[in-house]
Tab-separated table of C-alpha atoms in Angstrom:
chain	number	residue	atom	x	y	z
B	19	MET	CA	0.000	0.000	0.000
B	20	THR	CA	1.303	3.439	-0.952
B	21	PRO	CA	2.010	5.630	2.090
B	22	THR	CA	0.136	8.917	2.402
B	23	ASP	CA	1.898	12.273	2.478
B	24	THR	CA	1.177	12.545	6.203
B	25	GLU	CA	2.764	9.149	6.888
B	26	LEU	CA	5.796	10.086	4.810
B	27	LEU	CA	6.138	13.404	6.662
B	28	GLN	CA	6.046	11.616	10.011
B	29	ARG	CA	8.714	9.189	8.827
B	30	MET	CA	10.780	12.067	7.421
B	31	GLN	CA	10.631	13.896	10.763
B	32	CYS	CA	12.050	10.745	12.381
B	33	GLY	CA	15.040	10.899	10.024
B	34	ASP	CA	13.876	8.640	7.184
B	35	GLY	CA	15.650	9.973	4.071
B	36	ALA	CA	13.749	7.625	1.774
B	37	ALA	CA	10.462	9.175	2.943
B	38	PHE	CA	11.755	12.625	1.992
B	39	SER	CA	12.866	11.316	-1.422
B	40	THR	CA	9.408	9.890	-2.024
B	41	LEU	CA	7.747	13.180	-1.079
B	42	TYR	CA	10.157	15.067	-3.311
B	43	GLN	CA	9.493	12.792	-6.293
B	44	ARG	CA	5.760	13.017	-5.682
B	45	HIS	CA	5.540	16.825	-5.521
B	46	GLN	CA	8.656	18.353	-7.099
B	47	GLN	CA	7.314	18.643	-10.654
B	48	ARG	CA	4.117	20.346	-9.541
B	49	VAL	CA	5.983	22.877	-7.367
B	50	PHE	CA	8.476	23.593	-10.151
B	51	ARG	CA	5.694	24.013	-12.740
B	52	PHE	CA	3.839	26.394	-10.448
B	53	ALA	CA	6.984	28.465	-9.853
B	54	MET	CA	7.934	28.433	-13.533
B	55	VAL	CA	4.540	29.665	-14.703
B	56	TYR	CA	4.388	32.167	-11.864
B	57	CYS	CA	7.760	33.794	-12.524
B	58	GLY	CA	8.751	32.730	-16.058
B	59	ALA	CA	12.387	32.116	-15.107
B	60	GLU	CA	13.634	28.540	-14.974
B	61	SER	CA	16.538	29.294	-12.626
B	62	THR	CA	14.278	31.114	-10.165
B	63	ALA	CA	11.714	28.296	-10.345
B	64	ALA	CA	14.430	25.722	-9.634
B	65	ASP	CA	15.763	27.756	-6.697
B	66	VAL	CA	12.282	28.217	-5.235
B	67	THR	CA	11.495	24.510	-5.638
B	68	GLN	CA	14.679	23.584	-3.800
B	69	GLU	CA	13.947	26.110	-1.065
B	70	VAL	CA	10.390	24.776	-0.614
B	71	PHE	CA	11.677	21.285	0.086
B	72	MET	CA	14.487	22.525	2.309
B	73	GLN	CA	11.911	24.417	4.365
B	74	LEU	CA	9.749	21.302	4.478
B	75	ILE	CA	12.628	19.490	6.184
B	76	ASP	CA	13.180	22.297	8.706
B	77	ASN	CA	9.584	23.438	9.192
B	78	HIS	CA	7.119	21.078	10.819
B	79	SER	CA	4.103	23.405	10.727
B	80	TYR	CA	2.108	21.439	8.136
B	81	ASP	CA	-1.333	20.510	9.490
B	82	PRO	CA	-3.244	17.903	7.438
B	83	ALA	CA	-6.515	19.247	8.879
B	84	GLN	CA	-5.892	22.531	7.023
B	85	GLY	CA	-5.595	20.902	3.576
B	86	ASP	CA	-3.444	18.573	1.539
B	87	LEU	CA	0.343	18.763	1.286
B	88	ARG	CA	0.184	19.845	-2.368
B	89	GLY	CA	-1.625	23.053	-1.434
B	90	TYR	CA	0.765	23.644	1.457
B	91	LEU	CA	3.808	23.315	-0.821
B	92	LEU	CA	2.290	25.584	-3.475
B	93	GLY	CA	1.545	28.142	-0.776
B	94	MET	CA	5.167	27.989	0.351
B	95	ALA	CA	6.334	28.449	-3.249
B	96	ARG	CA	4.019	31.422	-3.684
B	97	ASN	CA	5.343	33.087	-0.541
B	98	LEU	CA	8.949	32.531	-1.592
B	99	LEU	CA	8.305	33.935	-5.071
B	100	ARG	CA	6.600	36.994	-3.647
B	101	ARG	CA	9.496	37.518	-1.275
B	102	HIS	CA	11.913	37.484	-4.253
B	103	TRP	CA	10.562	40.731	-5.593
B	104	ARG	CA	8.345	42.188	-2.880
B	105	ASP	CA	10.108	45.548	-2.856
B	106	ALA	CA	10.071	45.910	-6.659
B	107	GLN	CA	6.539	44.641	-7.217
B	108	ARG	CA	4.118	46.926	-9.010
B	109	TYR	CA	0.661	46.032	-10.153
B	110	ALA	CA	-0.465	46.967	-13.639
B	111	ALA	CA	-4.042	48.080	-14.096
B	112	LEU	CA	-6.135	45.791	-16.277
B	113	ASP	CA	-9.102	46.768	-18.359
B	114	ASP	CA	-12.043	44.409	-18.224
B	115	GLY	CA	-12.226	42.948	-21.716
B	116	GLU	CA	-14.714	40.703	-23.408
B	117	GLY	CA	-13.757	37.250	-24.588
B	118	GLY	CA	-14.018	33.519	-24.095
B	119	SER	CA	-12.993	31.542	-21.054
B	120	LEU	CA	-9.527	30.166	-20.431
B	121	ASP	CA	-10.949	26.667	-20.909
B	122	GLU	CA	-11.956	27.574	-24.480
B	123	LEU	CA	-8.457	28.885	-25.164
B	124	LEU	CA	-6.821	25.663	-24.009
B	125	VAL	CA	-8.813	23.238	-26.166
B	126	GLU	CA	-6.306	20.992	-27.947
B	127	PRO	CA	-6.606	20.780	-31.733
B	128	LEU	CA	-6.827	17.215	-33.007
B	129	GLU	CA	-5.159	17.696	-36.396
B	130	PRO	CA	-1.344	17.653	-36.701
B	131	SER	CA	-1.500	20.668	-39.022
B	132	HIS	CA	-2.404	22.759	-35.977
B	133	TRP	CA	0.702	21.841	-33.953
B	134	VAL	CA	2.714	24.893	-34.994
B	135	GLY	CA	-0.189	27.209	-34.212
B	136	ARG	CA	-0.716	25.390	-30.938
B	137	ALA	CA	2.928	25.925	-29.922
B	138	GLN	CA	2.575	29.620	-30.719
B	139	GLN	CA	-0.677	29.739	-28.754
B	140	HIS	CA	0.987	28.132	-25.719
B	141	GLY	CA	3.820	30.657	-25.906
B	142	ALA	CA	1.328	33.504	-26.171
B	143	LEU	CA	-0.675	32.106	-23.242
B	144	ARG	CA	2.468	31.852	-21.132
B	145	GLU	CA	3.438	35.449	-21.940
B	146	ALA	CA	-0.108	36.615	-21.222
B	147	ILE	CA	-0.079	34.870	-17.826
B	148	LEU	CA	3.309	36.406	-16.998
B	149	ALA	CA	1.966	39.844	-17.941
B	150	LEU	CA	-0.869	39.592	-15.420
B	151	PRO	CA	-0.466	41.347	-12.080
B	152	ALA	CA	0.657	38.834	-9.450
B	153	TYR	CA	-2.735	38.662	-7.730
B	154	TYR	CA	-4.419	37.594	-11.007
B	155	ARG	CA	-1.525	35.375	-12.082
B	156	GLU	CA	-1.425	33.344	-8.876
B	157	VAL	CA	-5.153	32.619	-8.847
B	158	THR	CA	-4.994	31.606	-12.529
B	159	ILE	CA	-2.149	29.198	-11.863
B	160	LEU	CA	-3.760	27.691	-8.775
B	161	CYS	CA	-7.288	27.275	-10.152
B	162	GLU	CA	-6.718	26.701	-13.863
B	163	LEU	CA	-3.341	25.000	-14.123
B	164	GLU	CA	-3.091	23.272	-10.753
B	165	GLU	CA	-6.857	22.634	-10.715
B	166	LEU	CA	-7.324	23.527	-7.060
B	167	ASP	CA	-10.837	24.338	-5.940
B	168	TYR	CA	-11.739	27.875	-4.879
B	169	GLN	CA	-11.630	27.016	-1.185
B	170	GLU	CA	-8.095	25.604	-1.360
B	171	ALA	CA	-6.902	28.561	-3.469
B	172	ALA	CA	-8.484	30.975	-0.982
B	173	ARG	CA	-6.671	29.243	1.883
B	174	ILE	CA	-3.304	29.428	0.101
B	175	LEU	CA	-3.802	33.061	-0.924
B	176	GLU	CA	-5.299	34.001	2.462
B	177	VAL	CA	-8.275	35.767	0.853
B	178	PRO	CA	-12.046	35.103	0.848
B	179	ILE	CA	-13.471	32.699	-1.736
B	180	GLY	CA	-15.335	35.583	-3.371
B	181	THR	CA	-12.011	37.326	-3.986
B	182	VAL	CA	-10.662	34.190	-5.683
B	183	ARG	CA	-13.730	34.041	-7.952
B	184	SER	CA	-13.519	37.734	-8.792
B	185	ARG	CA	-9.801	37.669	-9.545
B	186	LEU	CA	-10.132	34.530	-11.632
B	187	ASN	CA	-12.961	36.052	-13.649
B	188	ARG	CA	-10.941	39.204	-14.357
B	189	ALA	CA	-7.829	37.175	-15.163
B	190	ARG	CA	-9.769	35.047	-17.656
B	191	LYS	CA	-11.099	38.171	-19.353
B	192	ALA	CA	-7.633	39.720	-19.504
B	193	LEU	CA	-6.128	36.542	-20.939
B	194	ALA	CA	-8.901	36.173	-23.488
B	195	ALA	CA	-8.457	39.790	-24.592
B	196	ALA	CA	-4.673	39.410	-24.831
B	197	LEU	CA	-4.911	36.189	-26.831
B	198	ALA	CA	-7.715	37.418	-29.103
B	199	ALA	CA	-5.505	40.126	-30.614
B	200	PRO	CA	-2.222	38.675	-31.989
B	201	GLY	CA	0.701	40.933	-31.246
B	202	MET	CA	-1.361	42.817	-28.682
B	203	LEU	CA	-0.096	41.153	-25.508
B	204	PRO	CA	0.177	43.610	-22.646
B	205	GLU	CA	3.645	44.876	-21.819
B	206	ARG	CA	5.283	43.048	-18.956
B	207	SER	CA	5.834	45.356	-16.061
B	208	GLU	CA	9.168	45.599	-14.262
B	209	ASP	CA	7.983	43.450	-11.374
B	210	TYR	CA	7.937	40.371	-13.613
B	211	GLU	CA	11.566	40.658	-14.712
B	212	LEU	CA	12.809	37.898	-12.422
B	213	ARG	CA	15.460	36.644	-14.840
B	214	ALA	CA	17.901	39.110	-13.302
B	215	VAL	CA	17.146	37.993	-9.732
């Protein structure tokens, strides 16, 4: 029988290195993907992922009653990313635009002739997500890409569920507007330039 995250954490806290390795293998890709989409810089995402797991070893504050370990780790990654550029962070104002939902934008074409366009669309989507202010970007990543429910996202972000819904709605509209007009992606503000960090 496969051990649960809680069982592995208990074993890890007793010095079981194999338990930590199992937890790392189970959650590393998801934490890295979250960090990569959030900041757009592979080196920063790798550093944050490593720091998350180092803190997991040192910090025993995880409470299974508050949610699953995945959400806890993503919350740690979010806090570390925000700390990276807290002083330089500026939020860009977004206009409410009209457009389809993010789900409609991510529908995979079935024909191979669409692969090139699909790759361009994924690149445009990634740039559009990076151009969002952090408070829209993080809710988009948590709810759309990581598929967390509103309650779990609200817990990680430490905001009410209504705020998660509102931010996600505005983020979807902004992404749809950015992707509907080729070459019209919003300019990335200085707070997203993490490559130099």
